[in-house]
GROMACS .gro file of C-alpha atoms in nm:
model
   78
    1UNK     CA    1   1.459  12.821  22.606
    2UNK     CA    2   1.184  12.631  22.476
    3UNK     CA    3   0.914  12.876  22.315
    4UNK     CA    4   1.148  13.158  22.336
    5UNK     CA    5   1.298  13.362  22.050
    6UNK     CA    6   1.609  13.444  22.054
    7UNK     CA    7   1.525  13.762  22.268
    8UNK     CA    8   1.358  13.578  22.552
    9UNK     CA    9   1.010  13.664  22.470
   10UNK     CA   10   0.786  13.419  22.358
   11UNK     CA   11   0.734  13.339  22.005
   12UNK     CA   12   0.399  13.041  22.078
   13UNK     CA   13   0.198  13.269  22.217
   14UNK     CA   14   0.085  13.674  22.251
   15UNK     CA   15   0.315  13.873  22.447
   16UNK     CA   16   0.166  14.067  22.719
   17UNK     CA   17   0.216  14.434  22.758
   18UNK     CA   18   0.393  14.366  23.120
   19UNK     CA   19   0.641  14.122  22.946
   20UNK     CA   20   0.748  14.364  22.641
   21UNK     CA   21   0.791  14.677  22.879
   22UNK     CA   22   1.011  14.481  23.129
   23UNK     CA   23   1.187  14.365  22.859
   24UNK     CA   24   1.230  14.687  22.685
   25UNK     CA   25   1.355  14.811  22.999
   26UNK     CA   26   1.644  14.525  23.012
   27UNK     CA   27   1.756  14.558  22.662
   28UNK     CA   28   1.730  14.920  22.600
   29UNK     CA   29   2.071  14.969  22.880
   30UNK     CA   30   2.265  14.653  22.725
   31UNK     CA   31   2.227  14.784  22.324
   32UNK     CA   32   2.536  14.954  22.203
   33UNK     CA   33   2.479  14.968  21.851
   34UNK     CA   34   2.151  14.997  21.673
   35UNK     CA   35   1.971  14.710  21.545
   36UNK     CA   36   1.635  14.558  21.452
   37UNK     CA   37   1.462  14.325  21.714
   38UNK     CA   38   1.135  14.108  21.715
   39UNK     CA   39   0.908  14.250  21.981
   40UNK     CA   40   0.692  13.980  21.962
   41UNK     CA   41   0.303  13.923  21.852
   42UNK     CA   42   0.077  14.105  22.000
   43UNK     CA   43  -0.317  14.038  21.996
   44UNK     CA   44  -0.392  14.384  22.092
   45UNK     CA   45  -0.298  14.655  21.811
   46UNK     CA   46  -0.287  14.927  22.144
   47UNK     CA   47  -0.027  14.718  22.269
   48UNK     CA   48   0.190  14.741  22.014
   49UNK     CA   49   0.135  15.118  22.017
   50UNK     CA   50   0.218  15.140  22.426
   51UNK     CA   51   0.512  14.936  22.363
   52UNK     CA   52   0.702  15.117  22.105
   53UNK     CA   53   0.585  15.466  22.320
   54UNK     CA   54   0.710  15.327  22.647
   55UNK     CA   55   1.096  15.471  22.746
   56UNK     CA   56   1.270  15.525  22.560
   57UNK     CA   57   1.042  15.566  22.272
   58UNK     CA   58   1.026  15.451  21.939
   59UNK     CA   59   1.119  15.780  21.652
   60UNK     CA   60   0.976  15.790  21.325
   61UNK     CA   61   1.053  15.428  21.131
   62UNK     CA   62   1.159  15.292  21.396
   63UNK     CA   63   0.881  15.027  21.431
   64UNK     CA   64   0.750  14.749  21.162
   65UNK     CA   65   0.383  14.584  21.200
   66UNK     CA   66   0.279  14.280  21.034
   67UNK     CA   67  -0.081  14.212  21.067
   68UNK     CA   68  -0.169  13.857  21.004
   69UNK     CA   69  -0.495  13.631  21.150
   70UNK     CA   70  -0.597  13.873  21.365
   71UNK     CA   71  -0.243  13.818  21.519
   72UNK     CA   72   0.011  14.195  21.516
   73UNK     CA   73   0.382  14.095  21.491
   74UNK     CA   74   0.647  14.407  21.568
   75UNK     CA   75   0.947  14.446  21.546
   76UNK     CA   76   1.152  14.771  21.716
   77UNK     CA   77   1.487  14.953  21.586
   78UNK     CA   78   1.684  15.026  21.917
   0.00000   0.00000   0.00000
């Protein structure tokens, strides 16, 4: 899994909206227990936002943002 956190989504390069919502979509069914999870780094801050809205969507403090370089890093509680 070169490149790959331990997720599956990329950790050398921006994730694209397409790859967190598909993912999103596989993990959300497998999760039994809550949990923090990278989401990625986003170069888009509306990404991050359309991520953590798509189903099933993120409640209150259940998303983190780092900002750093012009680079957004998330992480999701799911």
């Amino acid at each position: 899994m070169g490149g790959q956190g331990r997720e599956g989504l990329p950790v050398d390069r921006p994730v694209t909206l397409e790859e967190a919502v598909e993912f999103k979509k596989r993990e959300a069914s497998d999760i039994e227990a809550k949990a923090w999870h990278f989401y990625g780094s986003y170069a888009d801050a509306y990404d991050c936002a359309k991520v953590a809205n798509f189903s099933p969507p993120q409640g209150a403090g259940e998303v983190m943002v780092s900002a750093n370089s012009g680079m957004f890093f998330v992480w999701l509680y799911f």
